[in-house]
mmCIF file of C-alpha atoms in Angstrom:
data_model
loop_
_atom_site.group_PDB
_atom_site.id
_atom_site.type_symbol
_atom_site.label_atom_id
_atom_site.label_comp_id
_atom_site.label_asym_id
_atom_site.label_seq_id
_atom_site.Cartn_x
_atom_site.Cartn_y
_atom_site.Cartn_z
ATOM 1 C CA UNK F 10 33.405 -64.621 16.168
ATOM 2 C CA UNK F 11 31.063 -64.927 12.795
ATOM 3 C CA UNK F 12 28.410 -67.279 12.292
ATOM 4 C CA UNK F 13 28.830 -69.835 10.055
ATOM 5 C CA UNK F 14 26.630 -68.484 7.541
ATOM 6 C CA UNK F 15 28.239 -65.252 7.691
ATOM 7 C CA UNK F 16 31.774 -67.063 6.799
ATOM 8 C CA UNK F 17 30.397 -68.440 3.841
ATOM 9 C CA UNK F 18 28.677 -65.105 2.478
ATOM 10 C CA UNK F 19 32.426 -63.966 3.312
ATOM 11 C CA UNK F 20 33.974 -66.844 0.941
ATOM 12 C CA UNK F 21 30.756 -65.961 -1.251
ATOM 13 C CA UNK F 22 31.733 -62.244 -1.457
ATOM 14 C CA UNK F 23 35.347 -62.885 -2.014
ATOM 15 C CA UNK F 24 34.687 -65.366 -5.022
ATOM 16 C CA UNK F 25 32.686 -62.427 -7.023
ATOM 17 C CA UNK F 26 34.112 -59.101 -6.658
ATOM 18 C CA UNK F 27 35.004 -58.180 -2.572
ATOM 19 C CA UNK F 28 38.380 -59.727 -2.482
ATOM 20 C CA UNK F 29 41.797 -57.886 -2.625
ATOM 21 C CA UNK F 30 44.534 -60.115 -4.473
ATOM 22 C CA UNK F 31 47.986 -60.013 -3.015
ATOM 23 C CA UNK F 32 51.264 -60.733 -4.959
ATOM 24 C CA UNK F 33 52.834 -63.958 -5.548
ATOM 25 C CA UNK F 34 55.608 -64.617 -3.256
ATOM 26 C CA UNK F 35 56.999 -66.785 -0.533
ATOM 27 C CA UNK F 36 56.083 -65.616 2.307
ATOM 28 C CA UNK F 37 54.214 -62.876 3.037
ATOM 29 C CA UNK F 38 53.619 -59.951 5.932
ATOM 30 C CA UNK F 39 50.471 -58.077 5.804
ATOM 31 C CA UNK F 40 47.903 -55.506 8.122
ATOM 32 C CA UNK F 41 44.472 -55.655 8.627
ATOM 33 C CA UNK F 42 44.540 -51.686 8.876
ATOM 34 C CA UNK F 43 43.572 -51.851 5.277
ATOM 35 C CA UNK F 44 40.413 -53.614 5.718
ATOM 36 C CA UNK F 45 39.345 -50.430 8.130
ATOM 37 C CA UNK F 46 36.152 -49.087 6.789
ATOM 38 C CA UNK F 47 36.097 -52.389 4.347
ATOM 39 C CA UNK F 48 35.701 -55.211 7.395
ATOM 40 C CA UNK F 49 33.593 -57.317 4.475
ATOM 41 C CA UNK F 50 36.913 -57.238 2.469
ATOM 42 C CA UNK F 51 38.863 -60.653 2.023
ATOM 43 C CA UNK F 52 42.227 -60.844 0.825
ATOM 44 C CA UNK F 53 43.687 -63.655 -1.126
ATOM 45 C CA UNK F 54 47.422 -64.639 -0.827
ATOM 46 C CA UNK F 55 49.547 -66.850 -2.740
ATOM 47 C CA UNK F 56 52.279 -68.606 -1.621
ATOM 48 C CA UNK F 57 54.334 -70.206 -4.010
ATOM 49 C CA UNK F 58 57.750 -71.848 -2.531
ATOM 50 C CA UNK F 59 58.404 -74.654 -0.552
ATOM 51 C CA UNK F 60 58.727 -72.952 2.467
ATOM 52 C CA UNK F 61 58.105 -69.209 4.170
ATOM 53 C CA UNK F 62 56.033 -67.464 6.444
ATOM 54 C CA UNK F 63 53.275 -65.475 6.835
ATOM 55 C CA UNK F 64 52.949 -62.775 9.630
ATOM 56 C CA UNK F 65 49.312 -60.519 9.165
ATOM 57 C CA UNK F 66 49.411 -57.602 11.971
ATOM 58 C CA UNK F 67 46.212 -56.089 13.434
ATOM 59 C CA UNK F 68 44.147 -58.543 11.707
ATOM 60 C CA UNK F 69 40.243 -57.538 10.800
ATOM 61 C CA UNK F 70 38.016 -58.984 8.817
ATOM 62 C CA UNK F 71 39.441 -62.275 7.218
ATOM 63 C CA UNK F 72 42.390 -63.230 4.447
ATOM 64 C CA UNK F 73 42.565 -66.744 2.707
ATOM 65 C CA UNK F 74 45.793 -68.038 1.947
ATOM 66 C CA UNK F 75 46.724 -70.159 -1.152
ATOM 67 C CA UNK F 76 49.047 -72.777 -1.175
ATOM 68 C CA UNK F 77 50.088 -72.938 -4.801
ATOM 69 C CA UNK F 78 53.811 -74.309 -5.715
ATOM 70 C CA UNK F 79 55.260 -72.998 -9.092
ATOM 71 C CA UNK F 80 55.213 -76.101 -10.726
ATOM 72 C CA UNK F 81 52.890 -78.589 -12.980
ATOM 73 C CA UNK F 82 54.439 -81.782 -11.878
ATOM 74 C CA UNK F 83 51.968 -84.300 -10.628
ATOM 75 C CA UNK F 84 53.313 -84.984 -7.624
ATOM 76 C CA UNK F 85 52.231 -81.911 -6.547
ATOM 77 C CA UNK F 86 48.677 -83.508 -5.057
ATOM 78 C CA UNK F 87 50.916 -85.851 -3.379
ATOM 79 C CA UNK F 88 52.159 -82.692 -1.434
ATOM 80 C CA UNK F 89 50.711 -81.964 2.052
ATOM 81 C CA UNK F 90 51.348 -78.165 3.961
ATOM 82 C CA UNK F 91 52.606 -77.827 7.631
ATOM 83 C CA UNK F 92 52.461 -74.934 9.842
ATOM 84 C CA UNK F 93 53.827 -74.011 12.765
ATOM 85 C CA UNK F 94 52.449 -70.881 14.697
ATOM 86 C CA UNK F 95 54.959 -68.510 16.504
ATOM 87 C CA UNK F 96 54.499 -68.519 20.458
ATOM 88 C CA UNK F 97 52.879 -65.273 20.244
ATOM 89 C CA UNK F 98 50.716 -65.678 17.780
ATOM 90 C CA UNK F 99 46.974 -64.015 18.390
ATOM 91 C CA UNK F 100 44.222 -62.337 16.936
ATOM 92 C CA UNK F 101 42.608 -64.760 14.780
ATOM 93 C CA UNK F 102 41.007 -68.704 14.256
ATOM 94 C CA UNK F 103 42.461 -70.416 11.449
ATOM 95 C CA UNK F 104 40.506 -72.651 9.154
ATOM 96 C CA UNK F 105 40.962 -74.964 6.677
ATOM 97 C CA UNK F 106 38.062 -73.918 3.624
ATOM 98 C CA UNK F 107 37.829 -76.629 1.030
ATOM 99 C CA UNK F 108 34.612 -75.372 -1.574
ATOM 100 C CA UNK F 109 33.333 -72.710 1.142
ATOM 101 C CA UNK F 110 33.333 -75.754 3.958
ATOM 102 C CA UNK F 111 34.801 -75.091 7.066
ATOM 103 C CA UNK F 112 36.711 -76.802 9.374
ATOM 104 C CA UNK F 113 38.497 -75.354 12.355
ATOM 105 C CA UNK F 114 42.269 -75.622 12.344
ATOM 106 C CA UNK F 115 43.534 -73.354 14.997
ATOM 107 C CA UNK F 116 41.524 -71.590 17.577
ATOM 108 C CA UNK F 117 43.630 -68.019 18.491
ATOM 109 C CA UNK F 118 44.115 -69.696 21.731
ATOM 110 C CA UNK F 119 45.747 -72.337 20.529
ATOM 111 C CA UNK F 120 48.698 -71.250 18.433
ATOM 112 C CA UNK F 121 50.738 -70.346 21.621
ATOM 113 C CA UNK F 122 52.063 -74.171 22.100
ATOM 114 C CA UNK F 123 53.648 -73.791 18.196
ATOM 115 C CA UNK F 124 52.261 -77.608 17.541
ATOM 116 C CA UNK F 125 52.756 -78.389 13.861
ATOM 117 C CA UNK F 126 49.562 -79.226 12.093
ATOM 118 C CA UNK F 127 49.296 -80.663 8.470
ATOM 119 C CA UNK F 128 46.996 -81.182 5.588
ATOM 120 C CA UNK F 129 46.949 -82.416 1.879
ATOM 121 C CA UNK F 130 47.712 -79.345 -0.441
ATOM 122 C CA UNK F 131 44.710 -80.686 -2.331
ATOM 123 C CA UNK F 132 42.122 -80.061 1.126
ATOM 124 C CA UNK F 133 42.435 -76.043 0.180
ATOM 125 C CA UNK F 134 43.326 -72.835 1.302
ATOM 126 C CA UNK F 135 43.497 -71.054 4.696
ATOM 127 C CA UNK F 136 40.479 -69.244 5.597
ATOM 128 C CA UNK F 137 42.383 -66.722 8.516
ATOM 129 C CA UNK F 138 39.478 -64.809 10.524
ATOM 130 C CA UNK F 139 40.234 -61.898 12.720
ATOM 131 C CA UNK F 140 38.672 -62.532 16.273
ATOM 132 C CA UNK F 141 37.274 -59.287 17.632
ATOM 133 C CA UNK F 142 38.917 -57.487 20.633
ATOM 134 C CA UNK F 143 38.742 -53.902 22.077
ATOM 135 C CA UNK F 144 42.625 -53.092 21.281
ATOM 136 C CA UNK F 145 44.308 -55.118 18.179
ATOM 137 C CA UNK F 146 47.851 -52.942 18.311
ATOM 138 C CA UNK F 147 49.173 -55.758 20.165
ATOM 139 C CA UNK F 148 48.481 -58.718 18.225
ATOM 140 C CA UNK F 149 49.483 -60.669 14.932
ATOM 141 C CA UNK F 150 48.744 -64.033 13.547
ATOM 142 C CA UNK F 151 51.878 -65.870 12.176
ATOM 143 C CA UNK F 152 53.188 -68.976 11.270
ATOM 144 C CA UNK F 153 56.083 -71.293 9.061
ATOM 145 C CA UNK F 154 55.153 -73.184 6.834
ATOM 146 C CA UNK F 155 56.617 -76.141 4.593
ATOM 147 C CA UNK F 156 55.488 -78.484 1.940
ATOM 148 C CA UNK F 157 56.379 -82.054 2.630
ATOM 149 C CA UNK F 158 55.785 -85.379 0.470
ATOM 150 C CA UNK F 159 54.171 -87.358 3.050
ATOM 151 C CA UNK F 160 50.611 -87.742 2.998
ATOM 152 C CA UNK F 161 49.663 -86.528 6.831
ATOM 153 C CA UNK F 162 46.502 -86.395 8.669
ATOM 154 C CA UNK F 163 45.235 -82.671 10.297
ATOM 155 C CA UNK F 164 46.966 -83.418 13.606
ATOM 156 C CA UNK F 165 49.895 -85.423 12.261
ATOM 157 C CA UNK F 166 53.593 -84.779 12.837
ATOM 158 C CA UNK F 167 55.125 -84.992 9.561
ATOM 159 C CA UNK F 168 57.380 -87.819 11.316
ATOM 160 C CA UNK F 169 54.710 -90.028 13.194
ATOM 161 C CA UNK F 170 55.751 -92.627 10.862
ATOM 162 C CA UNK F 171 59.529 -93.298 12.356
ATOM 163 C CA UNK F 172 58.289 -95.932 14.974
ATOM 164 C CA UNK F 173 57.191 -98.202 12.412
ATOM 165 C CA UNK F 174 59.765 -100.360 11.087
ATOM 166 C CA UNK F 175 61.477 -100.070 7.549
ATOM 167 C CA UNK F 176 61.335 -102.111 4.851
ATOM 168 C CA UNK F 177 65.312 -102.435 2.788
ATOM 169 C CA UNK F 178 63.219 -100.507 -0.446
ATOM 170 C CA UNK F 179 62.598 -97.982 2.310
ATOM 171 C CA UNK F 180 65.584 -98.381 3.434
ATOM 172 C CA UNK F 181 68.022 -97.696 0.340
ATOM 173 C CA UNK F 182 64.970 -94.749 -0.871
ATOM 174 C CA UNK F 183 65.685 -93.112 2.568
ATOM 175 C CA UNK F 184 69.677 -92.962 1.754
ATOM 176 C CA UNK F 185 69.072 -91.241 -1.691
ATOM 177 C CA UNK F 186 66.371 -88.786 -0.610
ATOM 178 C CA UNK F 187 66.568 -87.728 3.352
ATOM 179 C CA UNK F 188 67.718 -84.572 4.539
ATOM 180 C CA UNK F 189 70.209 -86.146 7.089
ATOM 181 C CA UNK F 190 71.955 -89.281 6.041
ATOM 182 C CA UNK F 191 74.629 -89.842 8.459
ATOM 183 C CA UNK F 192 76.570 -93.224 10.154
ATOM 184 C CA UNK F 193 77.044 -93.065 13.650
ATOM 185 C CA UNK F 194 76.495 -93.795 17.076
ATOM 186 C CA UNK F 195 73.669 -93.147 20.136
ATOM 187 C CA UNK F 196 74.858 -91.200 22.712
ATOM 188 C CA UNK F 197 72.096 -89.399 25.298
ATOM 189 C CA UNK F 198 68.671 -89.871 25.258
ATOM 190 C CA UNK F 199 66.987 -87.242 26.784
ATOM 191 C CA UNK F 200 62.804 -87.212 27.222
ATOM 192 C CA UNK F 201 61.123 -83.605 26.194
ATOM 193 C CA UNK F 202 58.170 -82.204 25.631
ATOM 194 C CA UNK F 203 56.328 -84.703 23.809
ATOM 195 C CA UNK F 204 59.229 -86.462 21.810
ATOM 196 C CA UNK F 205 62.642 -87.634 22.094
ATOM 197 C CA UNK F 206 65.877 -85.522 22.121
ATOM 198 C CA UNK F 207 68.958 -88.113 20.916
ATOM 199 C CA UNK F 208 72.592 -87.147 20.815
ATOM 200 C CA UNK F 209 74.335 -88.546 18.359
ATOM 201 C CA UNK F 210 78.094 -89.074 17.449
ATOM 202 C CA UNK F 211 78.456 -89.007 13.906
ATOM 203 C CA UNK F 212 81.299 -90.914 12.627
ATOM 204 C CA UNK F 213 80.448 -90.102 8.668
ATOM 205 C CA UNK F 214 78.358 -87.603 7.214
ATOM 206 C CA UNK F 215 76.751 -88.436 4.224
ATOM 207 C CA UNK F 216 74.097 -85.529 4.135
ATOM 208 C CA UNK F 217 72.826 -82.571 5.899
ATOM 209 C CA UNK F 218 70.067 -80.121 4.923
ATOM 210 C CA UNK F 219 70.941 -77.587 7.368
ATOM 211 C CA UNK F 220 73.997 -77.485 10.077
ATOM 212 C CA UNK F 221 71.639 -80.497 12.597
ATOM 213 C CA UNK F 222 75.763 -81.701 13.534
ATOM 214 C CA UNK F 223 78.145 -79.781 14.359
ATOM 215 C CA UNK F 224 82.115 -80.779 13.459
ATOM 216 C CA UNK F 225 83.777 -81.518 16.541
ATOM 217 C CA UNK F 226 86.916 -79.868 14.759
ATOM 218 C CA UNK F 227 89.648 -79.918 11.908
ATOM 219 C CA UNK F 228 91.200 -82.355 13.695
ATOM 220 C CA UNK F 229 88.567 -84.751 14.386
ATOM 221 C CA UNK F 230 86.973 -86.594 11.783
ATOM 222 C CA UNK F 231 83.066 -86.578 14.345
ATOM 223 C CA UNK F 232 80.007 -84.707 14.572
ATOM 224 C CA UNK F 233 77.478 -84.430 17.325
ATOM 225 C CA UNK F 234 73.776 -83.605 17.108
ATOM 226 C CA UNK F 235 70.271 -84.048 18.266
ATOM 227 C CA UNK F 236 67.759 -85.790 16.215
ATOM 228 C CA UNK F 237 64.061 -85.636 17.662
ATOM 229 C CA UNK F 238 61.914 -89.180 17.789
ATOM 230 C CA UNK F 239 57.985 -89.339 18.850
ATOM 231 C CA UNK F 240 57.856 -90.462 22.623
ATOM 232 C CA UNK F 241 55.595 -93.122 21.174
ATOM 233 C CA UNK F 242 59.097 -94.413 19.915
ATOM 234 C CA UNK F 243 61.262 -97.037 21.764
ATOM 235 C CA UNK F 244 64.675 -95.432 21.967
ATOM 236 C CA UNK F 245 68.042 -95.509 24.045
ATOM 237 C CA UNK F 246 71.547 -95.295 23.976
ATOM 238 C CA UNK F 247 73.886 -98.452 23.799
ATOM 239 C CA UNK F 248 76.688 -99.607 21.617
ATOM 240 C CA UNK F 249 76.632 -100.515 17.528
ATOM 241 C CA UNK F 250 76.976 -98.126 14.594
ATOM 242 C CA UNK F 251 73.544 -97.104 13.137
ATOM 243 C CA UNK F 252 73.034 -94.904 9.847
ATOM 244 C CA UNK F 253 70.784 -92.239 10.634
ATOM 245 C CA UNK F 254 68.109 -90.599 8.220
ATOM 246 C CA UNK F 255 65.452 -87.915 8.730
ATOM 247 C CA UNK F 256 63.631 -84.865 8.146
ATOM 248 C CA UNK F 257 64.567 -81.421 8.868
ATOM 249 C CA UNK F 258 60.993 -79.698 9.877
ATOM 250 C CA UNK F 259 61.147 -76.014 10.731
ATOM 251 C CA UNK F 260 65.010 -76.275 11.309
ATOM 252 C CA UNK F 261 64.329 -79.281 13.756
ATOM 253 C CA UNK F 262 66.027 -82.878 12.632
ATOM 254 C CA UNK F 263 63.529 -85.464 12.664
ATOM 255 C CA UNK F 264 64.300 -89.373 12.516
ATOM 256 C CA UNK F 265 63.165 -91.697 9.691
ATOM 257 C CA UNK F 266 64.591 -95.250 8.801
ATOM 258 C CA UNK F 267 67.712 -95.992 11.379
ATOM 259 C CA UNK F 268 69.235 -99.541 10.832
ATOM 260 C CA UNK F 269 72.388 -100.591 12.549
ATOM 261 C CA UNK F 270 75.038 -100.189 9.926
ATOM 262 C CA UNK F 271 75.543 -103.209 8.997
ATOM 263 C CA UNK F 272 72.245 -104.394 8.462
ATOM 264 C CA UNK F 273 72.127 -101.297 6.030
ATOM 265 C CA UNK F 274 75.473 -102.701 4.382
ATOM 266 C CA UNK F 275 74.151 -106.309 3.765
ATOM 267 C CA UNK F 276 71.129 -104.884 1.942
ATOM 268 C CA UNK F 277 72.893 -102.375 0.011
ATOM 269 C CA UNK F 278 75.790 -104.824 -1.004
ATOM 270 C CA UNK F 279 72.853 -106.849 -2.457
ATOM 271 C CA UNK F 280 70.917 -104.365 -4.181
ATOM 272 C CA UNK F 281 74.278 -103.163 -5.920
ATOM 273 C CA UNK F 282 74.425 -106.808 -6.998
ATOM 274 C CA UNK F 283 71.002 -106.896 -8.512
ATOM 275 C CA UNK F 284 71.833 -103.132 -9.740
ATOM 276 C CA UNK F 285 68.154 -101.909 -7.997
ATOM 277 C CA UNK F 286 70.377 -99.540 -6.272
ATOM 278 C CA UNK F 287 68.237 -96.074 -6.844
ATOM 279 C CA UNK F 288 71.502 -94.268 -5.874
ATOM 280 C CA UNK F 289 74.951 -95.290 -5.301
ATOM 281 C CA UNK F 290 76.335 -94.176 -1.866
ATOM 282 C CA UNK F 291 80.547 -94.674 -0.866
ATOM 283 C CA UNK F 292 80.353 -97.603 1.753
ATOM 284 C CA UNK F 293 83.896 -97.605 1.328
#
């Protein structure tokens, strides 16, 4: 592992004239084979989309990676990144470099559990730096990554928020903006790995980022599905009709603001009275 003082001459180096500038792109695959000979070589990538990957094989020497979205909207310093290491990710530490400041992110040891961590787009880049070992044929850093709207600590799920209750402005904003809107009913509840797996029986489907419920056929007017909740969360199955919102992280649904139906109804019938509605949604 460097010193620190040889990680900032590396950030030094790369800011004058040692750095080799990658492509714009989404996501992005790269070898450390090409910083043979060069080990004081640091490579910049930029990532511009919402989402992608990044997989650097036989790393050496040290890459920083940009997060830089192809837009000039504002509400881009709103933005926080979230990755999530593959399982058998190895071969490097990853840091988060604001200014040539370090902090430690990831230790290569680490990124086997594939724990999401997050940060404000506006913290900096990725400072990736190879760990040394005898034989490096074997090993690759990698990760996903998204960029979310919610402002996240380092060690934050994207979702940590869920337990706390809603207010009806979150409420109605939740309809218009989630991933998953959906009506529906609690099913299983079923304890995991440090959050909540809940079955649900989806009576309408409003939304859906990605297939998170399944039809239960042409026939049959239902969906099922698992939604994830923080164990921190008080949750269980029982009767009433809820409307389900969330996130979909890394394929995974996650569950924001989920009144009982009616209680949704009664707020929404009143803010389409007022006409503070920010979308209109068929109750009918």
């Amino acid at each position: 592992m460097l010193c620190p003082l040889l990680l900032l001459s590396f950030l030094s180096l790369c800011r004058e004239s040692f750095c080799q500038y990658s492509s714009d792109q989404c996501s992005w695959r790269g070898s450390g084979l090409t910083h043979e000979g060069h080990t004081r070589d640091v490579e910049q990538v930029y990532l511009r989309c919402s989402q992608g990957s990044l997989e650097w094989l036989y790393p050496t020497g040290a890459i920083i990676v940009n997060f830089s979205p192809n837009t000039v909207s504002p509400a881009v310093a709103k933005l926080s990144v979230c990755i999530k290491t593959y399982s058998e990710s190895s071969g490097a530490n990853i840091y988060l470099d604001r200014a040539g400041k370090l902090r430690l992110l990831l230790q290569e040891q680490d990124q086997v559990q594939g724990k999401v961590h997050c940060f404000n787009i506006q913290e900096g880049a990725l400072f990736i730096e190879a760990v040394p070992h005898m034989d490096i044929s074997r090993r690759a850093t990698s990760f996903q990554y998204e960029l979310v709207n919610e402002r996240l600590g380092p060690d934050a799920h994207p979702l940590n928020a869920a337990c706390q209750p809603c207010s009806d402005a979150d409420m109605l904003l939740a309809v218009c903006t989630n991933d998953i809107v959906a009506r529906g009913t609690i099913r299983r509840v079923k304890e995991e790995q440090e959050h909540w797996s809940v079955t649900v029986e989806v009576s309408r489907l409003y939304r859906q980022k990605t297939q998170v419920f399944v039809s239960g056929g042409v026939r049959v007017r239902s969906w099922t599905g698992q939604i994830k909740m923080p164990l921190q969360c008080g949750v269980k199955a029982g009767e009433g009709d809820f409307l389900f919102t969330g996130a979909v992280r890394f394929g995974e649904a996650w569950m924001g603001c989920a009144p009982r139906y009616k209680d949704f109804l009664r707020v929404y019938n009143e803010a389409e009275k007022q006409g503070t509605n920010p979308c209109h949604v068929d109750t009918n």
